PDB file of C-alpha atoms in Angstrom:
ATOM      1  CA  MET E 246      59.080 -37.559 -29.247  1.00 79.00           C
ATOM      2  CA  PRO E 247      56.542 -34.668 -29.462  1.00 85.00           C
ATOM      3  CA  SER E 248      54.214 -36.062 -26.774  1.00 90.00           C
ATOM      4  CA  PHE E 249      57.123 -36.401 -24.324  1.00 93.00           C
ATOM      5  CA  ARG E 250      58.185 -32.794 -25.016  1.00 91.00           C
ATOM      6  CA  ARG E 251      54.544 -31.741 -24.507  1.00 92.00           C
ATOM      7  CA  VAL E 252      54.263 -33.410 -21.084  1.00 93.00           C
ATOM      8  CA  LEU E 253      57.757 -32.647 -19.753  1.00 93.00           C
ATOM      9  CA  PRO E 254      57.005 -29.182 -18.225  1.00 89.00           C
ATOM     10  CA  SER E 255      54.027 -30.631 -16.299  1.00 89.00           C
ATOM     11  CA  ALA E 256      56.086 -33.617 -15.159  1.00 92.00           C
ATOM     12  CA  ILE E 257      58.813 -31.292 -13.871  1.00 91.00           C
ATOM     13  CA  ALA E 258      56.265 -29.099 -12.078  1.00 86.00           C
ATOM     14  CA  ILE E 259      54.884 -32.019 -10.047  1.00 88.00           C
ATOM     15  CA  ILE E 260      58.344 -33.006  -8.732  1.00 91.00           C
ATOM     16  CA  PRO E 261      58.212 -30.664  -5.674  1.00 87.00           C
ATOM     17  CA  VAL E 262      54.701 -31.861  -4.785  1.00 84.00           C
ATOM     18  CA  SER E 263      55.676 -35.519  -4.931  1.00 89.00           C
ATOM     19  CA  MET E 264      58.906 -34.824  -3.061  1.00 90.00           C
ATOM     20  CA  LEU E 265      56.834 -33.141  -0.375  1.00 84.00           C
ATOM     21  CA  PHE E 266      54.768 -36.339  -0.119  1.00 87.00           C
ATOM     22  CA  GLY E 267      58.012 -38.319   0.268  1.00 91.00           C
ATOM     23  CA  ILE E 268      59.286 -35.936   2.940  1.00 87.00           C
ATOM     24  CA  LEU E 269      56.031 -36.012   4.941  1.00 83.00           C
ATOM     25  CA  THR E 270      55.692 -39.793   4.757  1.00 89.00           C
ATOM     26  CA  TYR E 271      59.322 -40.309   5.731  1.00 88.00           C
ATOM     27  CA  ARG E 272      58.771 -38.076   8.755  1.00 82.00           C
ATOM     28  CA  ALA E 273      55.695 -40.198   9.576  1.00 84.00           C
ATOM     29  CA  ASP E 274      57.990 -43.265   9.654  1.00 87.00           C
ATOM     30  CA  TRP E 275      57.067 -44.740   6.278  1.00 91.00           C
ATOM     31  CA  SER E 276      59.825 -46.872   4.721  1.00 93.00           C
ATOM     32  CA  TYR E 277      61.159 -46.256   1.190  1.00 94.00           C
ATOM     33  CA  LEU E 278      59.335 -49.400   0.042  1.00 94.00           C
ATOM     34  CA  GLU E 279      56.026 -48.173   1.484  1.00 93.00           C
ATOM     35  CA  ILE E 280      56.457 -44.782  -0.204  1.00 94.00           C
ATOM     36  CA  LEU E 281      57.281 -46.500  -3.501  1.00 95.00           C
ATOM     37  CA  VAL E 282      54.277 -48.851  -3.269  1.00 94.00           C
ATOM     38  CA  ALA E 283      51.937 -46.002  -2.236  1.00 93.00           C
ATOM     39  CA  GLY E 284      53.060 -44.003  -5.286  1.00 93.00           C
ATOM     40  CA  PHE E 285      52.787 -46.994  -7.627  1.00 94.00           C
ATOM     41  CA  LEU E 286      49.490 -48.533  -6.472  1.00 93.00           C
ATOM     42  CA  GLY E 287      47.887 -45.459  -4.972  1.00 89.00           C
ATOM     43  CA  PHE E 288      48.816 -42.830  -7.560  1.00 88.00           C
ATOM     44  CA  THR E 289      46.182 -40.212  -6.707  1.00 84.00           C
ATOM     45  CA  GLY E 290      48.050 -37.063  -5.626  1.00 79.00           C
ATOM     46  CA  SER E 291      45.587 -35.310  -3.344  1.00 76.00           C
ATOM     47  CA  GLY E 292      44.271 -38.669  -2.091  1.00 81.00           C
ATOM     48  CA  GLN E 293      47.756 -39.679  -0.957  1.00 85.00           C
ATOM     49  CA  PHE E 294      48.137 -36.495   1.092  1.00 83.00           C
ATOM     50  CA  ALA E 295      44.632 -36.870   2.560  1.00 77.00           C
ATOM     51  CA  LEU E 296      45.303 -40.394   3.801  1.00 82.00           C
ATOM     52  CA  LEU E 297      48.545 -39.515   5.598  1.00 80.00           C
ATOM     53  CA  PRO E 298      46.934 -38.422   8.887  1.00 76.00           C
ATOM     54  CA  LEU E 299      44.373 -41.248   8.629  1.00 79.00           C
ATOM     55  CA  ALA E 300      47.151 -43.829   8.276  1.00 84.00           C
ATOM     56  CA  GLU E 301      48.833 -42.392  11.350  1.00 79.00           C
ATOM     57  CA  ALA E 302      45.557 -42.627  13.264  1.00 76.00           C
ATOM     58  CA  ASN E 303      45.049 -46.238  12.070  1.00 81.00           C
ATOM     59  CA  ALA E 304      41.658 -45.367  10.574  1.00 80.00           C
ATOM     60  CA  GLY E 305      39.572 -48.175   9.044  1.00 85.00           C
ATOM     61  CA  PHE E 306      39.738 -49.240   5.396  1.00 90.00           C
ATOM     62  CA  LEU E 307      36.187 -48.106   4.601  1.00 86.00           C
ATOM     63  CA  THR E 308      36.731 -44.654   6.111  1.00 82.00           C
ATOM     64  CA  MET E 309      39.872 -44.204   4.022  1.00 84.00           C
ATOM     65  CA  LEU E 310      38.193 -45.569   0.878  1.00 88.00           C
ATOM     66  CA  VAL E 311      35.154 -43.273   1.185  1.00 81.00           C
ATOM     67  CA  ILE E 312      37.294 -40.174   1.776  1.00 79.00           C
ATOM     68  CA  CYS E 313      39.770 -40.988  -0.979  1.00 82.00           C
ATOM     69  CA  ALA E 314      37.058 -41.986  -3.501  1.00 84.00           C
ATOM     70  CA  SER E 315      35.151 -38.765  -2.752  1.00 76.00           C
ATOM     71  CA  ILE E 316      38.226 -36.605  -3.320  1.00 77.00           C
ATOM     72  CA  ASN E 317      39.003 -38.442  -6.543  1.00 83.00           C
ATOM     73  CA  SER E 318      35.445 -38.846  -7.855  1.00 80.00           C
ATOM     74  CA  ARG E 319      36.303 -36.433 -10.673  1.00 83.00           C
ATOM     75  CA  TYR E 320      38.260 -39.244 -12.361  1.00 88.00           C
ATOM     76  CA  PHE E 321      35.051 -41.197 -12.983  1.00 85.00           C
ATOM     77  CA  PRO E 322      33.733 -38.867 -15.722  1.00 84.00           C
ATOM     78  CA  ILE E 323      37.291 -38.130 -16.881  1.00 86.00           C
ATOM     79  CA  ALA E 324      37.998 -41.844 -17.400  1.00 89.00           C
ATOM     80  CA  PHE E 325      34.820 -42.200 -19.502  1.00 85.00           C
ATOM     81  CA  THR E 326      35.936 -39.430 -21.847  1.00 84.00           C
ATOM     82  CA  THR E 327      39.330 -41.024 -22.560  1.00 87.00           C
ATOM     83  CA  THR E 328      38.395 -44.657 -23.298  1.00 88.00           C
ATOM     84  CA  LYS E 329      39.036 -44.337 -27.049  1.00 86.00           C
ATOM     85  CA  ARG E 330      42.752 -43.602 -26.622  1.00 90.00           C
ATOM     86  CA  LEU E 331      43.501 -46.549 -24.311  1.00 92.00           C
ATOM     87  CA  PRO E 332      45.171 -49.835 -25.333  1.00 93.00           C
ATOM     88  CA  LYS E 333      42.792 -52.671 -26.224  1.00 90.00           C
ATOM     89  CA  THR E 334      44.435 -55.512 -24.259  1.00 92.00           C
ATOM     90  CA  PHE E 335      43.015 -56.047 -20.757  1.00 91.00           C
ATOM     91  CA  PHE E 336      46.036 -55.487 -18.491  1.00 93.00           C
ATOM     92  CA  ALA E 337      47.545 -52.685 -20.568  1.00 94.00           C
ATOM     93  CA  ARG E 338      44.134 -50.954 -20.571  1.00 94.00           C
ATOM     94  CA  MET E 339      43.840 -51.364 -16.777  1.00 94.00           C
ATOM     95  CA  PHE E 340      47.338 -50.043 -16.178  1.00 95.00           C
ATOM     96  CA  VAL E 341      47.011 -47.006 -18.466  1.00 96.00           C
ATOM     97  CA  ALA E 342      43.628 -46.217 -16.871  1.00 95.00           C
ATOM     98  CA  HIS E 343      45.231 -46.476 -13.412  1.00 95.00           C
ATOM     99  CA  ILE E 344      48.025 -44.002 -14.277  1.00 95.00           C
ATOM    100  CA  LEU E 345      45.608 -41.281 -15.396  1.00 94.00           C
ATOM    101  CA  GLY E 346      46.424 -38.036 -13.578  1.00 90.00           C
ATOM    102  CA  ASP E 347      45.050 -34.487 -13.708  1.00 88.00           C
ATOM    103  CA  GLU E 348      48.134 -33.108 -15.448  1.00 90.00           C
ATOM    104  CA  ALA E 349      48.164 -35.950 -17.980  1.00 93.00           C
ATOM    105  CA  TYR E 350      44.460 -35.433 -18.744  1.00 91.00           C
ATOM    106  CA  ALA E 351      44.980 -31.710 -19.227  1.00 90.00           C
ATOM    107  CA  THR E 352      47.926 -32.397 -21.567  1.00 92.00           C
ATOM    108  CA  GLU E 353      46.201 -35.053 -23.692  1.00 92.00           C
ATOM    109  CA  LYS E 354      44.234 -34.198 -26.828  1.00 88.00           C
ATOM    110  CA  ASN E 355      41.240 -35.977 -28.351  1.00 85.00           C
ATOM    111  CA  SER E 356      43.385 -36.693 -31.414  1.00 88.00           C
ATOM    112  CA  ASP E 357      46.193 -38.410 -29.421  1.00 91.00           C
ATOM    113  CA  THR E 358      47.052 -41.982 -30.378  1.00 93.00           C
ATOM    114  CA  VAL E 359      47.323 -44.826 -27.846  1.00 95.00           C
ATOM    115  CA  LYS E 360      51.130 -44.498 -27.958  1.00 95.00           C
ATOM    116  CA  GLU E 361      51.024 -40.746 -27.255  1.00 95.00           C
ATOM    117  CA  THR E 362      48.534 -41.254 -24.410  1.00 96.00           C
ATOM    118  CA  VAL E 363      50.738 -43.935 -22.822  1.00 96.00           C
ATOM    119  CA  CYS E 364      53.806 -41.700 -23.174  1.00 96.00           C
ATOM    120  CA  ILE E 365      52.064 -38.731 -21.504  1.00 96.00           C
ATOM    121  CA  ARG E 366      50.559 -40.727 -18.621  1.00 96.00           C
ATOM    122  CA  LEU E 367      53.661 -42.843 -18.019  1.00 96.00           C
ATOM    123  CA  THR E 368      55.937 -39.779 -17.908  1.00 96.00           C
ATOM    124  CA  ILE E 369      53.808 -38.083 -15.234  1.00 95.00           C
ATOM    125  CA  PHE E 370      53.466 -41.376 -13.336  1.00 96.00           C
ATOM    126  CA  VAL E 371      57.208 -42.168 -13.314  1.00 96.00           C
ATOM    127  CA  PHE E 372      58.141 -38.610 -12.319  1.00 96.00           C
ATOM    128  CA  TRP E 373      55.591 -38.763  -9.481  1.00 95.00           C
ATOM    129  CA  VAL E 374      56.623 -42.165  -8.097  1.00 96.00           C
ATOM    130  CA  VAL E 375      60.393 -41.576  -8.347  1.00 96.00           C
ATOM    131  CA  SER E 376      60.187 -38.025  -6.921  1.00 95.00           C
ATOM    132  CA  GLY E 377      58.318 -39.352  -3.881  1.00 94.00           C
ATOM    133  CA  VAL E 378      61.148 -41.734  -3.036  1.00 95.00           C
ATOM    134  CA  ILE E 379      63.768 -39.047  -3.731  1.00 95.00           C
ATOM    135  CA  GLY E 380      61.852 -36.741  -1.377  1.00 93.00           C
ATOM    136  CA  ALA E 381      62.108 -39.367   1.368  1.00 93.00           C
ATOM    137  CA  MET E 382      65.862 -39.707   0.722  1.00 94.00           C
ATOM    138  CA  ILE E 383      66.269 -35.938   0.965  1.00 91.00           C
ATOM    139  CA  ALA E 384      64.276 -35.928   4.215  1.00 87.00           C
ATOM    140  CA  LYS E 385      66.718 -38.475   5.620  1.00 87.00           C
ATOM    141  CA  ALA E 386      69.773 -36.559   4.447  1.00 86.00           C
ATOM    142  CA  ILE E 387      68.996 -33.003   5.566  1.00 78.00           C
ATOM    143  CA  PRO E 388      68.351 -31.598   9.048  1.00 74.00           C
ATOM    144  CA  ASN E 389      64.730 -31.294  10.224  1.00 68.00           C
ATOM    145  CA  ALA E 390      65.083 -27.515  10.722  1.00 68.00           C
ATOM    146  CA  TRP E 391      65.551 -27.078   6.970  1.00 68.00           C
ATOM    147  CA  LEU E 392      62.240 -28.788   6.327  1.00 63.00           C
ATOM    148  CA  SER E 393      60.164 -26.616   8.639  1.00 57.00           C
ATOM    149  CA  THR E 394      60.095 -23.804   6.098  1.00 59.00           C
ATOM    150  CA  ASP E 395      56.881 -22.007   5.103  1.00 68.00           C
ATOM    151  CA  ILE E 396      57.486 -22.267   1.358  1.00 71.00           C
ATOM    152  CA  HIS E 397      54.381 -23.614  -0.384  1.00 77.00           C
ATOM    153  CA  LEU E 398      55.944 -26.375  -2.528  1.00 71.00           C
ATOM    154  CA  GLY E 399      52.663 -27.469  -4.070  1.00 72.00           C
ATOM    155  CA  PHE E 400      52.004 -24.169  -5.834  1.00 84.00           C
ATOM    156  CA  PRO E 401      53.841 -24.876  -9.146  1.00 82.00           C
ATOM    157  CA  ALA E 402      51.598 -27.908  -9.734  1.00 76.00           C
ATOM    158  CA  SER E 403      48.500 -25.707  -9.241  1.00 84.00           C
ATOM    159  CA  VAL E 404      49.881 -23.149 -11.697  1.00 87.00           C
ATOM    160  CA  VAL E 405      50.507 -25.840 -14.313  1.00 83.00           C
ATOM    161  CA  LEU E 406      46.986 -27.191 -13.908  1.00 82.00           C
ATOM    162  CA  VAL E 407      45.439 -23.710 -14.257  1.00 90.00           C
ATOM    163  CA  HIS E 408      47.483 -23.036 -17.396  1.00 89.00           C
ATOM    164  CA  LEU E 409      46.590 -26.382 -18.972  1.00 83.00           C
ATOM    165  CA  SER E 410      42.913 -26.076 -17.997  1.00 88.00           C
ATOM    166  CA  VAL E 411      42.563 -22.547 -19.434  1.00 92.00           C
ATOM    167  CA  SER E 412      44.273 -23.648 -22.653  1.00 88.00           C
ATOM    168  CA  GLN E 413      41.940 -26.650 -22.952  1.00 84.00           C
ATOM    169  CA  ILE E 414      38.847 -24.523 -22.228  1.00 90.00           C
ATOM    170  CA  LYS E 415      39.889 -21.923 -24.810  1.00 89.00           C
ATOM    171  CA  MET E 416      40.442 -24.635 -27.419  1.00 84.00           C
ATOM    172  CA  ARG E 417      37.193 -26.490 -26.666  1.00 84.00           C
ATOM    173  CA  VAL E 418      34.709 -23.561 -26.440  1.00 85.00           C
ATOM    174  CA  SER E 419      35.710 -22.095 -29.772  1.00 80.00           C
ATOM    175  CA  GLY E 420      32.762 -21.984 -32.192  1.00 79.00           C
ATOM    176  CA  ILE E 421      30.395 -24.158 -30.159  1.00 80.00           C
ATOM    177  CA  PHE E 422      28.863 -21.656 -27.726  1.00 84.00           C
ATOM    178  CA  HIS E 423      27.147 -18.238 -27.722  1.00 82.00           C
ATOM    179  CA  MET E 424      28.625 -15.463 -25.535  1.00 87.00           C
ATOM    180  CA  GLN E 425      31.566 -17.552 -24.363  1.00 87.00           C
ATOM    181  CA  LEU E 426      32.815 -15.197 -21.637  1.00 90.00           C
ATOM    182  CA  VAL E 427      29.381 -15.003 -19.987  1.00 92.00           C
ATOM    183  CA  MET E 428      29.087 -18.783 -20.202  1.00 93.00           C
ATOM    184  CA  VAL E 429      32.502 -19.344 -18.593  1.00 94.00           C
ATOM    185  CA  ILE E 430      31.649 -16.902 -15.777  1.00 95.00           C
ATOM    186  CA  ALA E 431      28.276 -18.627 -15.194  1.00 95.00           C
ATOM    187  CA  CYS E 432      29.993 -22.032 -15.006  1.00 96.00           C
ATOM    188  CA  LEU E 433      32.709 -20.773 -12.655  1.00 96.00           C
ATOM    189  CA  LEU E 434      30.080 -19.217 -10.381  1.00 97.00           C
ATOM    190  CA  SER E 435      28.125 -22.477 -10.361  1.00 96.00           C
ATOM    191  CA  GLY E 436      31.262 -24.469  -9.459  1.00 95.00           C
ATOM    192  CA  THR E 437      32.131 -21.946  -6.744  1.00 96.00           C
ATOM    193  CA  ALA E 438      28.629 -22.206  -5.253  1.00 97.00           C
ATOM    194  CA  PHE E 439      28.927 -26.004  -5.018  1.00 95.00           C
ATOM    195  CA  TYR E 440      32.438 -25.754  -3.566  1.00 94.00           C
ATOM    196  CA  LEU E 441      31.254 -23.337  -0.866  1.00 95.00           C
ATOM    197  CA  LEU E 442      28.128 -25.369  -0.210  1.00 95.00           C
ATOM    198  CA  LEU E 443      29.575 -28.892  -0.158  1.00 92.00           C
ATOM    199  CA  GLY E 444      33.278 -28.331   0.480  1.00 88.00           C
ATOM    200  CA  SER E 445      36.319 -29.335  -1.546  1.00 83.00           C
ATOM    201  CA  THR E 446      35.781 -33.088  -1.094  1.00 78.00           C
ATOM    202  CA  TYR E 447      32.150 -33.489  -2.115  1.00 82.00           C
ATOM    203  CA  PHE E 448      31.599 -30.732  -4.685  1.00 86.00           C
ATOM    204  CA  TRP E 449      33.145 -32.549  -7.654  1.00 84.00           C
ATOM    205  CA  MET E 450      30.299 -34.703  -8.960  1.00 83.00           C
ATOM    206  CA  PRO E 451      27.417 -32.217  -8.508  1.00 90.00           C
ATOM    207  CA  GLY E 452      29.727 -29.388  -9.660  1.00 91.00           C
ATOM    208  CA  ILE E 453      30.672 -31.218 -12.866  1.00 89.00           C
ATOM    209  CA  ILE E 454      27.099 -32.380 -13.577  1.00 90.00           C
ATOM    210  CA  ILE E 455      25.531 -28.920 -13.183  1.00 94.00           C
ATOM    211  CA  VAL E 456      28.268 -27.202 -15.212  1.00 94.00           C
ATOM    212  CA  ALA E 457      27.832 -29.856 -17.925  1.00 92.00           C
ATOM    213  CA  LEU E 458      24.066 -29.132 -17.981  1.00 93.00           C
ATOM    214  CA  ILE E 459      24.715 -25.373 -18.239  1.00 94.00           C
ATOM    215  CA  LEU E 460      27.148 -25.985 -21.110  1.00 93.00           C
ATOM    216  CA  ASP E 461      24.669 -28.286 -22.837  1.00 89.00           C
ATOM    217  CA  LYS E 462      21.933 -25.638 -22.745  1.00 89.00           C
ATOM    218  CA  TRP E 463      24.375 -22.961 -23.925  1.00 87.00           C
ATOM    219  CA  LYS E 464      25.522 -24.579 -27.152  1.00 81.00           C
ATOM    220  CA  LYS E 465      24.730 -23.052 -30.508  1.00 71.00           C
ATOM    221  CA  TYR E 466      23.831 -26.308 -32.272  1.00 60.00           C
ATOM    222  CA  GLU E 467      23.660 -30.089 -31.826  1.00 57.00           C
TER     223      GLU E 467
ATOM    224  CA  MET R 186      54.910 -52.705   7.508  1.00 66.00           C
ATOM    225  CA  ASN R 187      52.634 -50.661   9.754  1.00 79.00           C
ATOM    226  CA  GLU R 188      48.952 -51.721   9.580  1.00 85.00           C
ATOM    227  CA  GLY R 189      47.673 -48.159   9.070  1.00 87.00           C
ATOM    228  CA  ILE R 190      50.045 -47.659   6.139  1.00 92.00           C
ATOM    229  CA  ILE R 191      49.046 -50.949   4.479  1.00 93.00           C
ATOM    230  CA  THR R 192      45.354 -50.045   4.893  1.00 93.00           C
ATOM    231  CA  ALA R 193      46.011 -46.611   3.364  1.00 93.00           C
ATOM    232  CA  ILE R 194      47.787 -48.143   0.353  1.00 94.00           C
ATOM    233  CA  TRP R 195      44.921 -50.615  -0.208  1.00 95.00           C
ATOM    234  CA  ALA R 196      42.378 -47.793   0.092  1.00 94.00           C
ATOM    235  CA  LEU R 197      44.306 -45.736  -2.484  1.00 94.00           C
ATOM    236  CA  PHE R 198      44.550 -48.712  -4.845  1.00 95.00           C
ATOM    237  CA  PHE R 199      40.835 -49.560  -4.548  1.00 95.00           C
ATOM    238  CA  THR R 200      39.998 -45.901  -5.152  1.00 93.00           C
ATOM    239  CA  SER R 201      41.964 -46.001  -8.385  1.00 94.00           C
ATOM    240  CA  LEU R 202      40.169 -49.199  -9.437  1.00 94.00           C
ATOM    241  CA  LEU R 203      36.772 -47.641  -8.656  1.00 91.00           C
ATOM    242  CA  VAL R 204      37.168 -44.228 -10.245  1.00 90.00           C
ATOM    243  CA  ARG R 205      39.665 -44.817 -13.070  1.00 93.00           C
ATOM    244  CA  VAL R 206      39.768 -48.490 -14.047  1.00 94.00           C
ATOM    245  CA  LEU R 207      36.114 -49.498 -13.645  1.00 91.00           C
ATOM    246  CA  PRO R 208      34.734 -46.918 -16.151  1.00 88.00           C
ATOM    247  CA  VAL R 209      37.068 -48.164 -18.919  1.00 89.00           C
ATOM    248  CA  LEU R 210      37.098 -51.889 -18.113  1.00 85.00           C
ATOM    249  CA  PHE R 211      33.794 -52.726 -19.748  1.00 76.00           C
ATOM    250  CA  ASP R 212      32.994 -51.814 -23.313  1.00 69.00           C
ATOM    251  CA  PHE R 213      29.956 -49.695 -22.548  1.00 73.00           C
ATOM    252  CA  GLN R 214      27.875 -49.096 -25.675  1.00 75.00           C
ATOM    253  CA  PHE R 215      26.644 -45.530 -25.387  1.00 77.00           C
ATOM    254  CA  PRO R 216      24.349 -43.791 -27.894  1.00 83.00           C
ATOM    255  CA  GLU R 217      26.176 -41.567 -30.411  1.00 79.00           C
ATOM    256  CA  LYS R 218      24.639 -38.405 -28.879  1.00 83.00           C
ATOM    257  CA  LEU R 219      25.959 -39.328 -25.420  1.00 82.00           C
ATOM    258  CA  ILE R 220      29.430 -40.092 -26.805  1.00 77.00           C
ATOM    259  CA  LYS R 221      29.546 -36.614 -28.418  1.00 79.00           C
ATOM    260  CA  TRP R 222      28.392 -35.100 -25.121  1.00 82.00           C
ATOM    261  CA  MET R 223      31.135 -36.953 -23.232  1.00 78.00           C
ATOM    262  CA  GLU R 224      33.770 -35.820 -25.723  1.00 75.00           C
ATOM    263  CA  ARG R 225      32.732 -32.159 -25.970  1.00 81.00           C
ATOM    264  CA  ILE R 226      30.774 -31.085 -22.896  1.00 87.00           C
ATOM    265  CA  LEU R 227      32.040 -33.302 -20.067  1.00 84.00           C
ATOM    266  CA  PRO R 228      35.777 -32.432 -20.404  1.00 83.00           C
ATOM    267  CA  LEU R 229      34.894 -28.716 -20.456  1.00 89.00           C
ATOM    268  CA  ALA R 230      32.860 -29.156 -17.264  1.00 90.00           C
ATOM    269  CA  VAL R 231      35.801 -30.946 -15.625  1.00 85.00           C
ATOM    270  CA  PHE R 232      38.318 -28.240 -16.600  1.00 88.00           C
ATOM    271  CA  LEU R 233      36.026 -25.420 -15.397  1.00 93.00           C
ATOM    272  CA  ASN R 234      35.687 -27.194 -12.043  1.00 91.00           C
ATOM    273  CA  PHE R 235      39.465 -27.710 -11.915  1.00 87.00           C
ATOM    274  CA  ILE R 236      39.864 -23.919 -12.139  1.00 93.00           C
ATOM    275  CA  VAL R 237      37.336 -23.313  -9.356  1.00 94.00           C
ATOM    276  CA  TYR R 238      38.993 -25.957  -7.152  1.00 90.00           C
ATOM    277  CA  ILE R 239      42.552 -24.709  -7.629  1.00 90.00           C
ATOM    278  CA  PHE R 240      41.707 -21.024  -7.142  1.00 94.00           C
ATOM    279  CA  LEU R 241      39.661 -21.639  -3.982  1.00 94.00           C
ATOM    280  CA  GLN R 242      42.128 -24.150  -2.513  1.00 90.00           C
ATOM    281  CA  GLU R 243      45.119 -21.873  -3.087  1.00 91.00           C
ATOM    282  CA  MET R 244      43.243 -18.799  -1.831  1.00 94.00           C
ATOM    283  CA  GLN R 245      42.791 -20.614   1.488  1.00 91.00           C
ATOM    284  CA  VAL R 246      46.582 -20.835   1.802  1.00 89.00           C
ATOM    285  CA  SER R 247      47.317 -17.264   0.694  1.00 90.00           C
ATOM    286  CA  MET R 248      44.469 -15.171  -0.706  1.00 93.00           C
ATOM    287  CA  ILE R 249      46.063 -12.222  -2.551  1.00 94.00           C
ATOM    288  CA  PRO R 250      49.215 -13.935  -3.922  1.00 94.00           C
ATOM    289  CA  ALA R 251      47.123 -16.888  -5.147  1.00 95.00           C
ATOM    290  CA  MET R 252      44.477 -14.707  -6.830  1.00 95.00           C
ATOM    291  CA  VAL R 253      47.045 -12.471  -8.531  1.00 96.00           C
ATOM    292  CA  SER R 254      49.472 -15.162  -9.662  1.00 95.00           C
ATOM    293  CA  LEU R 255      46.858 -17.681 -10.820  1.00 95.00           C
ATOM    294  CA  GLY R 256      45.081 -14.776 -12.557  1.00 95.00           C
ATOM    295  CA  ILE R 257      48.329 -13.893 -14.377  1.00 94.00           C
ATOM    296  CA  THR R 258      48.773 -17.529 -15.401  1.00 93.00           C
ATOM    297  CA  ALA R 259      45.172 -17.764 -16.639  1.00 94.00           C
ATOM    298  CA  ILE R 260      45.520 -14.537 -18.669  1.00 93.00           C
ATOM    299  CA  LEU R 261      48.835 -15.678 -20.183  1.00 92.00           C
ATOM    300  CA  ALA R 262      47.248 -19.012 -21.123  1.00 91.00           C
ATOM    301  CA  CYS R 263      44.188 -17.261 -22.557  1.00 91.00           C
ATOM    302  CA  LEU R 264      46.302 -14.879 -24.655  1.00 90.00           C
ATOM    303  CA  ASN R 265      48.591 -17.774 -25.629  1.00 83.00           C
ATOM    304  CA  ARG R 266      51.687 -15.759 -24.672  1.00 79.00           C
ATOM    305  CA  GLY R 267      54.943 -17.715 -24.335  1.00 76.00           C
ATOM    306  CA  GLY R 268      53.463 -21.182 -23.814  1.00 78.00           C
ATOM    307  CA  LEU R 269      53.330 -23.302 -20.691  1.00 79.00           C
ATOM    308  CA  PHE R 270      56.833 -22.434 -19.462  1.00 78.00           C
ATOM    309  CA  THR R 271      56.251 -18.648 -19.465  1.00 83.00           C
ATOM    310  CA  GLY R 272      52.811 -19.049 -17.905  1.00 85.00           C
ATOM    311  CA  VAL R 273      54.138 -21.212 -15.087  1.00 83.00           C
ATOM    312  CA  LEU R 274      57.189 -19.018 -14.556  1.00 86.00           C
ATOM    313  CA  GLY R 275      55.035 -15.863 -14.435  1.00 90.00           C
ATOM    314  CA  GLY R 276      52.617 -17.462 -11.978  1.00 91.00           C
ATOM    315  CA  CYS R 277      55.279 -18.902  -9.661  1.00 90.00           C
ATOM    316  CA  VAL R 278      57.541 -15.834  -9.577  1.00 92.00           C
ATOM    317  CA  SER R 279      54.634 -13.484  -8.844  1.00 95.00           C
ATOM    318  CA  TYR R 280      53.293 -15.856  -6.156  1.00 94.00           C
ATOM    319  CA  TYR R 281      56.553 -16.258  -4.235  1.00 91.00           C
ATOM    320  CA  LEU R 282      57.401 -12.536  -4.565  1.00 93.00           C
ATOM    321  CA  LEU R 283      53.961 -11.449  -3.329  1.00 94.00           C
ATOM    322  CA  SER R 284      54.069 -14.013  -0.513  1.00 91.00           C
ATOM    323  CA  ALA R 285      57.435 -12.624   0.609  1.00 88.00           C
ATOM    324  CA  VAL R 286      56.281  -8.992   0.360  1.00 90.00           C
ATOM    325  CA  LEU R 287      52.991  -9.587   2.194  1.00 86.00           C
ATOM    326  CA  ALA R 288      54.487 -11.840   4.893  1.00 75.00           C
TER     327      ALA R 288
END
C-alpha cells in the first residue's frame, strides 16, 4: 500500500521517542496498563512527556489540562485544515481526528483519500502506543545503569519532522509567492521572535497566526 | 491506579478532544475564500513554526550538533536528494558524531 510505505520511515523514527516515554513512565511506577491507556487516550507526544512530572506531583486536572492544551494548541488549526479527508461517520471521524499526529500531518497530502489518511494516522498511532509499552518492558528487563546514558533518543523524530516540514514547505510555496527565500526567512524570524518572547509552550497560536498573515500578504494572486 | 496518573490520562484525553476532535466534529460552513486560506496558507504557517520549534528546542539540548545536523537535513530535503531515509540518516549520523566529538 503506497500510503503505508510513505509513512513507514516516520513511524520507525518515532519508536525511540515512544520507548523513552515507556521507560520514563515505568521508572515513575506506571503500570503497563497505564502506559497503554496513556498512549491510546492521550496520544499527544510532547504533552505526554510534559505531564509526567505533574502526575508524580499529583497536580490538579485543570493545571494539567491548561499546560497540555497550550503545548498542543497547534493541532487546533491543523485539525481544521484536514477535515475533508476524514471519515463521515461520527465515531470514525472522532477517532481519526484523535489519532492526528505531527508526523502524520506532515506525511499527508491534500489529495489523500479517507483510506490513505486513516492508514497514515493509524500506522503512526499504533507504532507510538505499542513502542511505549515495549519501552516499559525493556526498562523492566535491563539494569538501571544502562538507562542512565546521555544519548538523546528523541533526536531522530525531530530530524524526520524537519525533513517532512521542509518538503511540505517547498511543495506548497511553489508558484504562489514572490521572493520565496526572503518570505521563508521573514516567517522563520517571526516564529523565532514569538518563541523567544512567549516560550515554547505559548508561542504556537500567535506564531502561526502572524506567519499566516505574513504569507497572506506575500502571495502573488488570490 | 495512582490518582495523579489517572488525572494525567484524563487531562491528555480532554486535550485531544479540545484541540483535535472539536474542530472537526461540527460541520462548520466556512466561506470559500477562508477554506482556500486554510488549505494553502495555514498549513504553510504550521510547518514554518514546526521548523522554528524543532531547531530552537534541539539547540537548547546541544547547540552546534543540532544546528549542523538539522541544517543538513533541511538542505537535503530542499534539494530533494535521496528522500526521507537519506535525509534522516544524514541528520542523525552527523548529530551523534558531532555530539561525541564535542563532548
